[in-house]
Amino acid sequence: MMGMTAASRCAIAMALCMGIGVASAQAPASRPWGDATLPPDARAGLLLARLTQDEKFQLIRSYYAGPDRPADKPFPRGAIASAGYVPPIPRLGIPALEESDAGLGVASSDRMRPGDHATPLPAGPVMAASWDPQVAFRGGAMIGAEAHAKGFNVLLAGGINLMREPRNGRNFEYAGEDPLLAGRIVGEAIRGVQGAHVISTIKHYALNDQETGRSTISAQIGEQAMRESDLLAFELAIERGQPGAVMCSYNKVNGDWACENDYLMNQVLKRDWRYPGFVMSDWGGVHSAAKAVNAGLDQESAGEVFDPQVFFDAPLRQALAKGEVSQSRLDDMVRRILRSMFAAGLFEHPAKPAPIDEVAHLAVARETLEAGAVLLRNEHGLLPLDAGQLASVAVIGAHADKGVLAGGGSSLVTARGGNAVPGLAPTGWPGPVMYHPYPPLAALRAMAPKASVRFAGGEDVTAAAALAAQSQVAVVFVQKWQAESVDAPDLSLPDGQDALVEAVARANPRTVVVLENGGPVAMPWLDRVGAVLEVWYPGGDAGTAIANLLSGKVDPSGRLPLSWPRELSQLPRPELPAAAGGTPPATVDYGIEGADIGYRWYQSRGIAPLFPFGYGLSYTRFQHGPLKLDTHGGQVQATVTVRNTGARAGAEVAQVYVQVPGAKARRLASFAKVFLKPGEQREVTMPLERRLFAEFDPATHGWVVRGGSYAVYEGRSSADLGEPVNVQLAEARF
Ligand code: BGC
C-alpha cells in the first residue's frame, strides 16, 4: 500500500501474528470478551477487568502521528502517519486505534503521507443538498471502506456544525443550516463509515460554528435554543448513525470549554441521550485533567503535541491519587472506548492493507455530485446544453483545464495524480491549496466531441471575453478557496472574478457560471448570466459529473441545504470581528437568532434571502398534489403525490414544514426525494419528526408539544409551499 511506512507494515503483520483481531464467536476461556455474540457492553466489561492501571492510561490518550511533529517528539512506533494513534495492547489482543481525518475521504496530503492518495468525496453541503440519505450512506461506506483498506479503524468524520455563519471557513465540511436535514444526512454518512468496521466520530461538539477565535471564543446561547438547533442536529445524527465517538470542540460554550463542559458531555450527551460511546477531544482542546474528566471527556487527543501538557497522564494520575477523580470514572472512560471498538467490529475485522476498487469509489463520488449539485438559475432554457448540436464552447477560469478546487485543512484528501495546480499560496497550513485532477475541460470536450471546446484561464479578461464572443456558449468556472482555521471576511469572490464574469456575460449572454466554493458567495452579476450551477468543492470525477449535469444526461436534483444571503446586512451578525485578522472578541452571541438559524431567521424577520433553503431548479417540471395528514398517537404523517409533468426524468424533493402556534418561522419536519420518469407520479408518505413540533423544556430536560393547532405545509422549498393543512395536537411531553 502506497504511503504506509515500513514500521506500520511490520506493526500490522506482527499484530496479525499475535492474534489481534482474530474473529471468533467461541472465544477461548482466557479471552471471554472475544465472544462476538455477547453485547459490546458485556465484552467491554470483561476486557476492562483484565487491564492494569497503566494499560487503562494507555487507552485514554492518543499520540499525534503526523510527520510534521516537533523534532523532540518522536514519531509513535507502529503508527500510520495520520492524525492520531493509540498503541495496541497485544497481550490482550487489543488493536491499535489508527485515526485518520475525515468526512470527505481519507485525508492525506504532503503534510501527512506524501505520495498517498484516496478518493475525494464532494464537500459536505453537496451530500446534504442531495436530500438523499442513501447518497450519504454510500459516501460514508465508500470512505469507510477506503480507510479500512489503508489500515485505519477510526475516521474523524461526521462534521455537523450548523451554518449559523455563512463565512465559516469549514462550512464545506458540514451539512448546512437545518438540524433535521443535517442530522439525517450526517447520521447516514456515519452509519456508512461504521458499516466498514471503522469507528466514526461526530464533531465538533458543540457550537464551533465559526473558525475565527475557535480556540478562545465562547459561544453564548440559551439552553432551549441550543437544544432545538445545534444540539438537535447532533441528537438526530447520533440516533441514526450511532457513532463510536464524539469529538468535543475547541471553543467554549457559555463560558466553559466544550471539552470540559459538564452540561454538554455529562448532562446532555451521556444522561439525556444515554450515549454509550466515548468523547475524544479535538486536537488541542484539553485544558485540564480532573475538570475535563469529571465533565465527561474520555480520551485526550494528541495532547503531547497540541495541548499545553498531556493532562491524561501524570496530572490525571495525581488527581486520582488526591481523590479528585474516581477510579470508577477512569474505568468508565476505558469501558466506553472498548465498547465502541467492539460495537464497530474492530476486533473481528481488523483494518489492514487491502486493494481498493478506485473505479467504483470514484463512481460514488461522481454520483454524489450528480445528486447534490444545485441549479440556481437557468434563464430561457439555456441548460441543458444540446451536446450533439454544439459547435463551439468557451471554457473559462478556475483552472478548469486542470482540475477542481478542494477545501483546505485537516479534511484535505489527495486524489490519485496529486495536486493539479501545485504551488498556489498558502502552500503551508491551512493549505496547500489543492485542485483535484478531474478537469471539467476534458469532460466537456468528451461531452461535445464535435464542438470546438476552447479554454481561457481568465487572468486576461479581454481574451476570455473574446473567446466567449466567438463561442455559442461560455461556461465560466469561479472559485473561492476556504479552509479550516480561517473564515472569509466577506462573501466576495477573490481575484477579480466578478469582473471576469461581467465581461464574459457582456460578450455572450449565453453564459453559464459554475461555482466552486465553500459557502454562499455574492453574485453581483447574477441577473446578467444565463445559468448558475453550484457544485461547491465537487470532489472525485467532478469533471464528468459537471458535464453530465450541464448536458442533461443527469437532471440537477440538488436543493440548497442553506439559505443564500443577498448581503451581509441580512445576517444575525453582519460583522464577523477579527475574521480578517486581529484579536477576536471573547464571546459570540448566538442568542440573537437562537434556534432560528438560516431560513427560520429570515422568515421570522420577514427577510427574503437571495435563494431560500430547499431551493433548486430542475430540467423537468413537478406537480405536487394536495397534502394529507394522518395522526396516530401524536405521530403525524404527511402524504403527498408528486408527478413529473415534464419531458425528462428527474428527481424532486418533497419538503414538509411545520409552523408551531405563534411562530413566524416554519421548521423542516420531514422530506423525501422522489425519482420520476416523465409522466410518472408517486405517492410519498413522510413521518414528521416529533421534536420539530415541540419546544425543549430545560426544567424537565424534555420536549413539550403544546396543545393546539399546527399548520403543516408541503412544497418545493422553504419559500415555495402549498396551502397549509392544520393538525390539532394534544399537549404531550417526551
Ligand atoms: C480539527 C479536527 C480534526 C483534528 C485532527 C483539528 O484541528 O478541528 O476536525 O479531526 O484536527 O486532524
XYZ file of C-alpha atoms and ligand atoms in Angstrom:
746
model
C 0.000 0.000 0.000
C 1.410 3.361 -1.016
C 2.158 5.768 1.732
C 2.484 3.243 4.543
C 5.697 3.304 6.456
C 7.758 0.147 6.826
C 7.190 0.389 10.567
C 3.428 0.352 10.197
C 3.547 -2.618 7.828
C 5.555 -4.544 10.414
C 3.178 -3.493 13.151
C 0.194 -4.803 11.245
C 1.933 -8.051 10.362
C 3.021 -8.510 13.964
C -0.433 -7.772 15.241
C -1.911 -10.421 12.965
C 0.703 -12.972 14.102
C -0.139 -12.235 17.704
C -3.763 -12.994 17.125
C -5.093 -9.451 17.285
C -8.437 -9.211 15.646
C -8.953 -12.912 15.090
C -12.679 -13.361 14.768
C -14.209 -15.916 16.988
C -17.626 -16.413 18.414
C -16.174 -19.217 20.525
C -13.584 -17.257 22.413
C -11.076 -19.193 24.452
C -11.879 -19.187 28.153
C -8.832 -16.997 28.702
C -10.359 -14.294 26.465
C -14.102 -14.367 27.085
C -14.514 -10.884 25.590
C -13.634 -12.455 22.238
C -17.143 -13.937 22.093
C -18.715 -11.790 19.362
C -22.189 -12.993 20.270
C -22.036 -11.026 23.537
C -23.253 -7.399 23.543
C -20.475 -4.789 23.247
C -21.070 -3.563 26.798
C -20.566 -7.030 28.231
C -17.434 -7.601 26.183
C -16.027 -4.237 27.250
C -16.725 -5.086 30.891
C -14.941 -8.444 30.623
C -11.909 -6.897 28.993
C -11.787 -3.919 31.333
C -11.465 -6.308 34.269
C -8.174 -7.593 32.836
C -6.476 -4.267 32.280
C -3.748 -2.938 34.518
C -3.900 0.694 35.594
C -1.112 1.566 33.157
C -2.954 -0.099 30.306
C -6.038 1.943 31.158
C -3.959 5.089 30.992
C -2.599 3.939 27.657
C -6.095 3.815 26.153
C -7.279 7.252 27.249
C -4.816 9.250 25.190
C -3.724 9.242 21.578
C -0.489 10.421 20.019
C -0.116 12.681 17.051
C 1.238 10.670 14.146
C 1.787 13.480 11.687
C 5.250 13.590 10.129
C 5.300 17.310 10.988
C 5.711 16.536 14.688
C 8.151 18.716 16.565
C 11.660 17.234 16.499
C 11.658 16.470 20.226
C 8.505 14.321 19.919
C 9.442 11.034 18.258
C 7.005 9.520 15.796
C 4.892 6.889 17.595
C 6.261 3.477 16.612
C 3.787 1.380 14.686
C 1.545 4.270 13.670
C 0.402 5.026 10.154
C 1.150 8.671 9.524
C -2.106 10.400 10.385
C -3.897 12.496 12.956
C -3.908 10.101 15.893
C -2.676 6.802 17.234
C -3.395 4.745 20.347
C -0.909 1.874 20.645
C -2.226 -1.690 20.843
C -2.173 -3.945 23.889
C -1.052 -7.197 22.292
C -1.166 -9.305 25.456
C -4.962 -8.902 25.455
C -5.449 -8.701 21.705
C -6.498 -5.030 21.765
C -5.749 -3.466 18.395
C -4.220 -0.040 17.983
C -6.509 2.841 17.118
C -5.312 4.349 13.857
C -7.201 7.600 13.396
C -7.439 9.482 10.138
C -9.310 12.576 9.075
C -12.029 12.998 7.845
C -15.538 13.200 6.460
C -14.721 13.796 2.800
C -12.323 10.920 2.312
C -9.178 9.511 3.869
C -7.266 12.701 4.320
C -3.745 12.696 3.091
C -1.532 15.383 1.787
C 2.143 16.001 1.507
C 1.905 17.071 5.130
C 0.656 13.636 6.145
C 1.615 10.827 3.797
C 3.473 12.111 0.751
C 2.576 10.110 -2.314
C -0.529 8.557 -0.784
C -3.888 9.153 -2.376
C -7.568 8.474 -1.713
C -10.923 9.152 -3.312
C -12.251 12.629 -2.516
C -15.965 12.948 -1.906
C -17.622 16.242 -2.791
C -17.971 18.751 0.042
C -20.435 18.177 2.860
C -23.046 20.627 1.517
C -23.207 18.540 -1.671
C -24.113 15.477 0.350
C -26.709 17.486 2.251
C -28.019 19.061 -0.961
C -28.790 15.597 -2.280
C -31.507 15.391 0.398
C -30.947 11.689 -0.047
C -29.864 9.642 2.976
C -28.836 6.801 0.672
C -26.349 9.043 -1.094
C -24.887 9.996 2.277
C -24.747 6.357 3.349
C -22.954 5.305 0.165
C -20.447 8.130 0.552
C -19.772 7.125 4.152
C -19.466 3.468 3.210
C -17.004 4.342 0.457
C -14.686 6.391 2.649
C -15.036 3.855 5.467
C -14.001 1.035 3.142
C -11.063 3.078 1.915
C -9.974 3.915 5.458
C -10.170 0.245 6.419
C -8.172 -0.804 3.385
C -5.464 1.671 4.350
C -5.201 0.306 7.880
C -7.333 2.927 9.674
C -10.050 1.960 12.124
C -11.156 5.429 13.230
C -12.324 8.213 10.894
C -12.572 11.695 12.353
C -15.675 12.237 10.235
C -19.233 13.350 10.943
C -18.887 17.157 10.754
C -22.275 18.638 11.670
C -21.789 22.190 12.933
C -24.783 24.141 11.698
C -24.333 27.045 9.314
C -25.003 29.999 11.578
C -22.157 31.801 9.854
C -22.037 31.740 6.044
C -18.425 32.940 6.220
C -17.318 29.960 8.342
C -14.195 28.518 6.711
C -15.343 24.959 7.449
C -18.870 25.107 6.076
C -17.634 22.848 3.300
C -17.098 20.044 5.842
C -20.622 20.358 7.253
C -24.196 19.785 6.157
C -25.904 23.150 6.087
C -28.158 25.027 8.458
C -31.034 22.749 9.358
C -30.956 20.270 12.263
C -33.249 17.695 10.657
C -31.576 17.618 7.258
C -28.059 17.704 8.721
C -28.972 15.098 11.340
C -30.324 12.646 8.793
C -27.579 13.131 6.259
C -24.656 13.074 8.666
C -26.211 10.204 10.630
C -26.418 8.134 7.458
C -22.853 9.002 6.449
C -21.665 7.835 9.880
C -23.668 4.623 9.548
C -21.946 4.050 6.216
C -18.476 4.575 7.685
C -19.092 2.290 10.626
C -20.529 -0.458 8.436
C -16.968 -0.798 7.168
C -15.783 -1.586 10.729
C -14.309 1.830 11.227
C -15.342 3.955 14.218
C -16.653 7.333 13.123
C -16.678 10.443 15.226
C -19.321 13.096 15.092
C -17.882 16.583 15.526
C -17.315 19.322 16.692
C -19.391 19.152 19.834
C -20.611 21.849 20.041
C -21.336 25.283 18.636
C -17.959 25.557 16.901
C -19.861 27.407 14.205
C -17.082 29.766 13.173
C -13.330 29.434 12.890
C -12.417 32.960 13.960
C -11.201 32.661 17.541
C -12.102 28.990 17.590
C -9.726 28.215 20.451
C -10.629 31.178 22.615
C -14.178 32.244 21.905
C -17.239 31.390 23.972
C -20.480 30.693 22.118
C -23.223 32.275 24.213
C -26.671 30.764 23.833
C -29.638 29.765 25.987
C -30.303 26.150 26.812
C -33.600 25.864 25.000
C -32.196 27.464 21.842
C -29.173 25.168 21.655
C -31.213 22.035 22.326
C -33.539 22.985 19.458
C -30.749 23.737 16.990
C -27.100 22.652 17.096
C -27.668 20.000 19.744
C -30.767 18.684 17.990
C -28.650 18.089 14.887
C -26.199 16.061 16.991
C -29.033 14.233 18.744
C -30.668 13.164 15.479
C -27.405 12.158 13.826
C -26.274 10.188 16.869
C -29.590 8.315 16.969
C -29.276 7.405 13.330
C -25.550 6.812 12.997
C -24.569 5.672 16.492
C -21.032 6.983 16.102
C -18.485 5.322 18.362
C -17.005 8.671 19.348
C -17.990 12.300 19.771
C -15.286 14.914 19.286
C -15.640 17.891 21.594
C -14.711 21.220 20.091
C -12.108 23.920 20.679
C -14.419 26.741 21.731
C -16.164 27.476 24.994
C -19.918 27.218 25.366
C -21.447 29.640 27.827
C -18.062 30.218 29.401
C -16.858 26.613 29.799
C -14.524 24.876 27.355
C -16.513 22.408 25.272
C -14.036 19.664 26.289
C -14.650 20.325 29.965
C -18.292 21.208 29.685
C -20.361 19.201 32.134
C -23.595 20.362 30.555
C -22.677 19.232 27.042
C -20.959 15.952 27.838
C -22.444 14.668 31.087
C -25.877 16.170 31.200
C -26.921 16.203 27.560
C -24.863 13.579 25.762
C -24.490 10.903 28.420
C -27.519 11.497 30.639
C -30.290 12.761 28.356
C -29.225 10.924 25.197
C -27.786 7.885 27.011
C -24.801 7.947 24.697
C -22.725 4.805 25.287
C -19.602 5.720 23.267
C -16.637 7.916 24.188
C -15.817 11.581 23.882
C -12.438 12.410 22.378
C -11.036 15.903 22.401
C -10.246 17.959 19.360
C -6.513 18.337 18.812
C -5.517 20.963 21.352
C -8.923 21.128 23.010
C -7.987 19.954 26.523
C -7.307 22.409 29.327
C -7.390 20.317 32.488
C -7.321 16.804 33.907
C -9.842 16.497 36.739
C -12.302 19.057 35.445
C -12.340 17.631 31.925
C -12.647 14.025 33.111
C -15.363 14.797 35.619
C -17.230 16.758 32.944
C -17.264 13.702 30.671
C -14.182 13.784 28.435
C -12.946 10.219 27.908
C -9.871 10.498 25.695
C -7.272 13.210 25.131
C -6.196 13.505 21.522
C -2.566 14.127 20.660
C -2.010 16.131 23.811
C 1.773 15.738 23.662
C 1.798 17.992 20.590
C -1.332 20.123 20.803
C -2.208 20.624 24.497
C -0.079 22.619 26.953
C 0.729 19.255 28.580
C -0.594 15.696 28.460
C -3.331 16.091 31.030
C -4.476 12.485 30.831
C -1.213 11.098 32.197
C 0.659 12.459 35.238
C -1.873 15.209 36.087
C -4.753 12.728 35.927
C -2.839 10.145 37.989
C -2.305 12.839 40.613
C -5.967 13.835 40.517
C -6.861 10.199 41.070
C -4.458 9.899 43.971
C -5.954 13.014 45.545
C -9.473 11.689 45.095
C -10.467 14.475 42.672
C -11.298 11.821 40.083
C -12.664 8.404 40.996
C -11.348 5.072 39.822
C -14.841 4.240 38.601
C -14.790 7.266 36.330
C -11.445 6.159 34.882
C -12.933 2.704 34.336
C -15.960 4.281 32.684
C -13.703 6.137 30.242
C -11.918 2.937 29.279
C -15.120 0.895 29.104
C -16.623 3.419 26.698
C -13.596 3.275 24.393
C -13.557 -0.524 24.363
C -17.304 -0.643 23.916
C -17.102 1.437 20.746
C -14.283 -0.766 19.464
C -16.407 -3.869 19.956
C -19.567 -2.242 18.589
C -17.871 -1.264 15.317
C -16.263 -4.699 14.951
C -12.657 -3.591 15.336
C -11.603 -6.857 16.973
C -13.281 -9.152 14.439
C -12.497 -7.122 11.329
C -9.031 -5.639 11.703
C -8.183 -2.792 9.380
C -5.379 -3.926 7.159
C -3.953 -3.107 3.759
C -6.248 -4.328 1.011
C -6.845 -3.433 -2.622
C -9.180 -0.509 -3.258
C -11.669 -0.506 -6.121
C -10.864 3.022 -7.199
C -13.184 2.919 -10.186
C -16.186 2.024 -8.038
C -15.184 4.591 -5.425
C -14.845 7.377 -7.978
C -18.311 6.487 -9.222
C -19.640 7.037 -5.691
C -18.021 10.475 -5.614
C -19.381 11.328 -9.075
C -22.894 10.191 -8.208
C -22.809 12.229 -5.015
C -22.145 15.373 -7.017
C -24.758 14.433 -9.582
C -27.257 14.118 -6.730
C -26.235 17.263 -4.872
C -25.225 19.953 -7.369
C -27.801 22.755 -7.249
C -29.013 24.565 -10.338
C -29.574 28.093 -9.032
C -30.530 29.847 -12.242
C -31.487 28.807 -15.756
C -32.900 31.519 -17.994
C -34.692 30.735 -21.249
C -33.770 27.067 -21.004
C -30.076 27.768 -21.612
C -29.400 24.477 -19.890
C -29.271 21.634 -20.618
C -26.769 22.131 -23.412
C -27.565 20.161 -26.507
C -24.174 18.498 -26.699
C -24.765 16.933 -30.118
C -25.646 20.279 -31.701
C -22.993 22.471 -30.139
C -20.344 23.839 -32.470
C -18.289 25.873 -30.011
C -17.915 26.216 -26.251
C -15.706 28.599 -24.298
C -14.500 27.177 -21.004
C -13.088 29.871 -18.774
C -11.420 30.265 -15.401
C -10.638 28.477 -12.137
C -8.040 26.139 -13.687
C -10.882 24.197 -15.281
C -8.332 22.834 -17.738
C -6.541 21.100 -14.877
C -8.989 20.240 -12.141
C -11.450 21.272 -9.472
C -10.846 23.043 -6.175
C -10.822 21.368 -2.746
C -11.310 22.969 0.668
C -8.281 23.294 2.945
C -7.289 21.963 6.353
C -7.273 18.619 8.114
C -10.005 17.172 5.882
C -7.979 17.620 2.691
C -7.753 14.489 0.552
C -5.087 13.979 -2.092
C -6.537 12.244 -5.116
C -4.641 9.921 -7.434
C -2.500 12.203 -9.552
C -1.906 14.661 -6.726
C -2.383 18.406 -6.834
C -3.309 19.516 -10.347
C -2.251 23.112 -9.651
C 0.623 22.969 -7.173
C 2.330 25.968 -5.653
C -0.642 28.266 -5.028
C -0.477 30.195 -1.760
C -0.821 29.302 1.002
C 1.317 26.225 0.485
C 1.583 25.761 4.284
C -1.266 25.246 6.800
C -4.208 25.513 6.255
C -3.003 24.914 2.718
C -1.881 23.610 0.407
C -4.453 24.948 -1.993
C -5.356 21.783 -3.837
C -7.014 21.179 -7.184
C -8.126 17.597 -7.689
C -7.145 16.358 -11.156
C -10.634 15.917 -12.627
C -10.656 18.687 -15.240
C -14.045 19.906 -16.443
C -12.453 20.971 -19.745
C -11.628 17.400 -20.777
C -15.060 16.199 -19.687
C -16.815 18.958 -21.641
C -14.756 18.029 -24.709
C -15.855 14.429 -24.287
C -19.449 15.598 -23.838
C -19.445 17.549 -27.114
C -16.927 15.727 -29.330
C -17.951 17.625 -32.461
C -17.654 21.050 -30.886
C -14.624 23.254 -30.644
C -14.184 23.499 -26.865
C -11.510 26.061 -26.065
C -10.112 27.289 -22.771
C -9.133 30.691 -21.425
C -7.566 30.936 -17.985
C -9.406 34.154 -17.157
C -6.393 36.138 -15.929
C -6.662 38.047 -19.205
C -10.267 39.253 -19.051
C -10.222 40.676 -22.578
C -9.010 37.401 -24.062
C -11.629 35.466 -22.115
C -14.405 37.784 -23.291
C -13.159 37.499 -26.883
C -13.279 33.713 -26.665
C -16.797 33.894 -25.210
C -17.897 36.184 -28.043
C -16.694 33.639 -30.612
C -18.450 30.720 -28.911
C -22.045 29.561 -28.837
C -21.933 29.225 -25.105
C -19.480 30.216 -22.379
C -19.001 28.157 -19.232
C -17.186 30.209 -16.607
C -15.793 28.479 -13.548
C -15.342 30.668 -10.490
C -13.774 29.641 -7.207
C -13.348 30.676 -3.627
C -10.861 28.694 -1.543
C -11.865 28.284 2.071
C -10.125 26.398 4.798
C -10.142 25.239 8.363
C -8.988 27.788 10.946
C -9.934 30.865 8.913
C -13.236 32.421 8.000
C -13.886 34.524 4.947
C -14.104 38.187 5.917
C -16.940 38.690 3.414
C -18.922 36.943 0.690
C -16.985 38.244 -2.280
C -15.251 36.165 -4.905
C -11.488 36.783 -4.931
C -9.057 37.695 -7.693
C -11.265 39.917 -9.828
C -13.547 37.054 -10.812
C -16.656 39.264 -10.683
C -15.148 41.454 -13.408
C -14.336 38.334 -15.406
C -17.914 37.057 -15.243
C -19.294 40.513 -16.108
C -17.053 40.759 -19.154
C -17.836 37.250 -20.375
C -21.586 37.737 -19.880
C -21.411 41.036 -21.757
C -19.634 39.275 -24.617
C -22.069 36.361 -24.618
C -25.330 36.301 -22.671
C -25.367 32.519 -23.070
C -23.024 32.321 -20.099
C -23.181 29.513 -17.558
C -21.394 30.067 -14.246
C -20.172 27.056 -12.277
C -19.408 27.864 -8.627
C -16.667 26.074 -6.684
C -16.904 27.419 -3.164
C -17.296 26.520 0.491
C -20.351 28.621 1.295
C -22.575 31.289 -0.228
C -20.884 33.996 -2.275
C -22.068 37.361 -3.580
C -23.014 37.299 -7.265
C -23.332 40.915 -8.385
C -23.563 39.700 -11.995
C -26.370 37.214 -11.337
C -29.045 38.953 -13.440
C -26.747 39.105 -16.449
C -25.777 35.442 -16.729
C -27.893 32.723 -18.237
C -27.377 29.952 -15.716
C -25.611 29.174 -12.445
C -24.710 25.711 -11.211
C -23.457 25.343 -7.622
C -21.039 22.422 -7.188
C -19.164 23.543 -4.024
C -15.877 21.623 -3.817
C -17.004 18.891 -6.160
C -14.570 16.028 -5.446
C -13.752 12.895 -7.409
C -14.548 12.660 -11.110
C -16.161 16.075 -10.859
C -15.473 17.000 -14.465
C -17.629 14.136 -15.686
C -20.418 14.922 -13.227
C -20.429 18.599 -14.223
C -20.591 17.684 -17.924
C -23.405 15.219 -17.209
C -25.358 17.915 -15.357
C -24.768 20.646 -17.950
C -25.735 18.369 -20.811
C -28.828 16.998 -19.093
C -27.549 13.445 -19.045
C -28.338 13.833 -15.355
C -31.127 16.095 -14.106
C -29.947 18.505 -11.396
C -31.799 17.422 -8.294
C -29.822 19.104 -5.509
C -31.693 21.550 -3.267
C -29.936 24.125 -1.105
C -29.215 22.882 2.437
C -28.679 26.515 3.395
C -30.102 29.963 2.821
C -28.123 32.110 0.461
C -27.976 35.649 1.840
C -28.340 38.577 -0.509
C -25.885 40.577 1.578
C -24.222 40.508 4.954
C -26.663 43.012 6.437
C -29.311 40.270 6.335
C -27.404 38.086 8.795
C -27.961 37.980 12.556
C -24.340 39.142 12.876
C -23.434 41.266 9.857
C -19.960 41.776 11.339
C -17.555 38.915 11.938
C -14.968 40.678 14.072
C -11.336 39.646 13.528
C -12.147 37.447 10.527
C -9.554 39.402 8.596
C -7.067 39.418 11.482
C -6.687 40.948 14.921
C -7.853 39.723 18.297
C -11.236 38.015 18.249
C -13.763 39.028 20.882
C -14.194 36.813 23.941
C -17.729 35.808 23.022
C -20.061 35.344 20.089
C -23.749 35.841 20.733
C -25.765 33.000 19.203
C -28.724 34.130 21.277
C -29.523 36.678 18.558
C -31.069 34.065 16.304
C -31.157 31.312 18.945
C -32.711 28.231 17.375
C -33.896 30.216 14.361
C -30.894 29.555 12.149
C -30.903 30.321 8.435
C -34.343 30.216 6.850
C -36.008 30.393 10.240
C -34.160 33.660 10.914
C -35.153 35.080 7.537
C -38.772 34.034 7.937
C -39.088 35.346 11.471
C -37.677 38.709 10.350
C -39.574 38.874 7.071
C -36.327 38.997 5.054
C -36.038 37.473 1.572
C -32.619 35.914 1.009
C -31.177 35.619 -2.486
C -32.040 31.909 -2.594
C -34.093 30.188 0.085
C -33.273 26.982 1.916
C -34.533 23.988 -0.041
C -34.363 25.765 -3.399
C -33.045 24.245 -6.604
C -34.113 24.037 -10.244
C -34.565 21.019 -12.463
C -34.782 20.466 -16.233
C -38.187 18.902 -15.815
C -41.356 20.058 -14.003
C -43.088 18.617 -10.991
C -46.568 18.965 -9.651
C -47.322 18.344 -6.009
C -50.784 17.046 -5.142
C -52.726 18.085 -2.063
C -51.181 17.371 1.313
C -52.870 14.812 3.557
C -52.099 14.293 7.225
C -52.647 11.287 9.485
C -52.121 11.273 13.201
C -51.569 8.190 15.336
C -50.755 8.687 18.997
C -49.114 12.052 18.498
C -47.117 10.902 15.479
C -48.056 12.905 12.396
C -47.545 11.574 8.869
C -47.730 13.623 5.702
C -48.703 12.135 2.361
C -48.428 13.853 -0.979
C -48.427 12.746 -4.600
C -45.623 14.126 -6.740
C -45.888 13.979 -10.513
C -43.272 14.619 -13.171
C -45.167 16.704 -15.729
C -42.126 17.487 -17.862
C -40.442 15.609 -20.665
C -37.329 14.411 -18.812
C -36.620 12.023 -15.990
C -35.728 13.790 -12.785
C -35.894 13.817 -9.025
C -37.952 16.082 -6.807
C -37.625 16.682 -3.094
C -40.916 16.838 -1.214
C -40.323 19.089 1.807
C -42.665 19.269 4.778
C -42.553 22.197 7.198
C -44.363 22.775 10.477
C -45.419 26.092 11.901
C -45.908 25.924 15.645
C -48.655 28.159 17.060
C -47.498 31.731 17.425
C -44.279 31.291 15.426
C -43.494 33.254 12.286
C -40.944 30.746 11.043
C -41.591 27.235 9.826
C -39.413 24.218 10.572
C -38.454 21.385 8.263
C -40.073 18.289 9.775
C -39.643 15.703 7.023
C -38.596 15.236 3.418
C -38.331 12.617 0.726
C -36.550 12.507 -2.594
C -38.605 11.001 -5.386
C -37.206 9.801 -8.716
C -39.743 10.044 -11.518
C -39.789 9.297 -15.224
C -41.685 11.705 -17.477
C -45.389 11.416 -16.706
C -44.786 9.219 -13.677
C -46.319 10.028 -10.312
C -45.772 8.626 -6.860
C -47.440 8.949 -3.507
C -44.915 9.563 -0.747
C -45.558 9.225 2.940
C -43.310 11.078 5.334
C -43.345 10.686 9.115
C -42.849 14.097 10.707
C -40.192 14.436 13.392
C -41.983 14.975 16.682
C -39.290 17.209 18.145
C -39.980 19.750 15.402
C -43.487 20.262 16.791
C -42.090 20.632 20.286
C -40.115 23.011 22.375
C -37.364 21.923 24.686
C -38.167 22.464 28.343
C -34.967 22.980 30.363
C -36.838 22.406 33.623
C -37.709 18.808 32.791
C -34.870 18.136 30.286
C -37.558 17.036 27.896
C -39.659 18.039 24.939
C -43.139 19.530 25.237
C -45.717 19.688 22.494
C -48.131 22.412 23.481
C -51.731 21.506 22.794
C -53.054 23.441 19.813
C -53.381 23.738 16.085
C -50.240 23.279 13.998
C -50.012 24.361 10.379
C -48.227 21.878 8.135
C -47.002 22.836 4.659
C -45.551 20.820 1.813
C -43.691 22.136 -1.166
C -40.576 22.639 -3.235
C -38.562 24.854 -0.888
C -38.899 26.726 2.393
C -40.299 29.633 0.374
C -42.422 27.755 -2.166
C -45.102 25.897 -0.266
C -48.665 24.830 -0.884
C -51.706 25.581 1.231
C -51.293 24.612 4.880
C -53.218 21.778 6.480
C -53.865 22.122 10.187
C -53.437 19.375 12.682
C -54.745 19.516 16.215
C -52.357 18.093 18.784
C -52.923 17.437 22.453
C -50.264 18.501 24.937
C -47.536 15.870 25.148
C -44.211 15.525 26.953
C -41.456 13.138 25.984
C -9.769 19.640 13.599
C -10.480 18.301 13.631
C -9.539 17.227 13.149
C -8.302 17.232 14.014
C -7.297 16.162 13.655
C -8.427 19.594 14.287
O -7.696 20.745 14.011
O -10.586 20.626 14.187
O -11.625 18.355 12.832
O -10.197 15.997 13.162
O -7.666 18.476 13.890
O -6.671 16.436 12.467
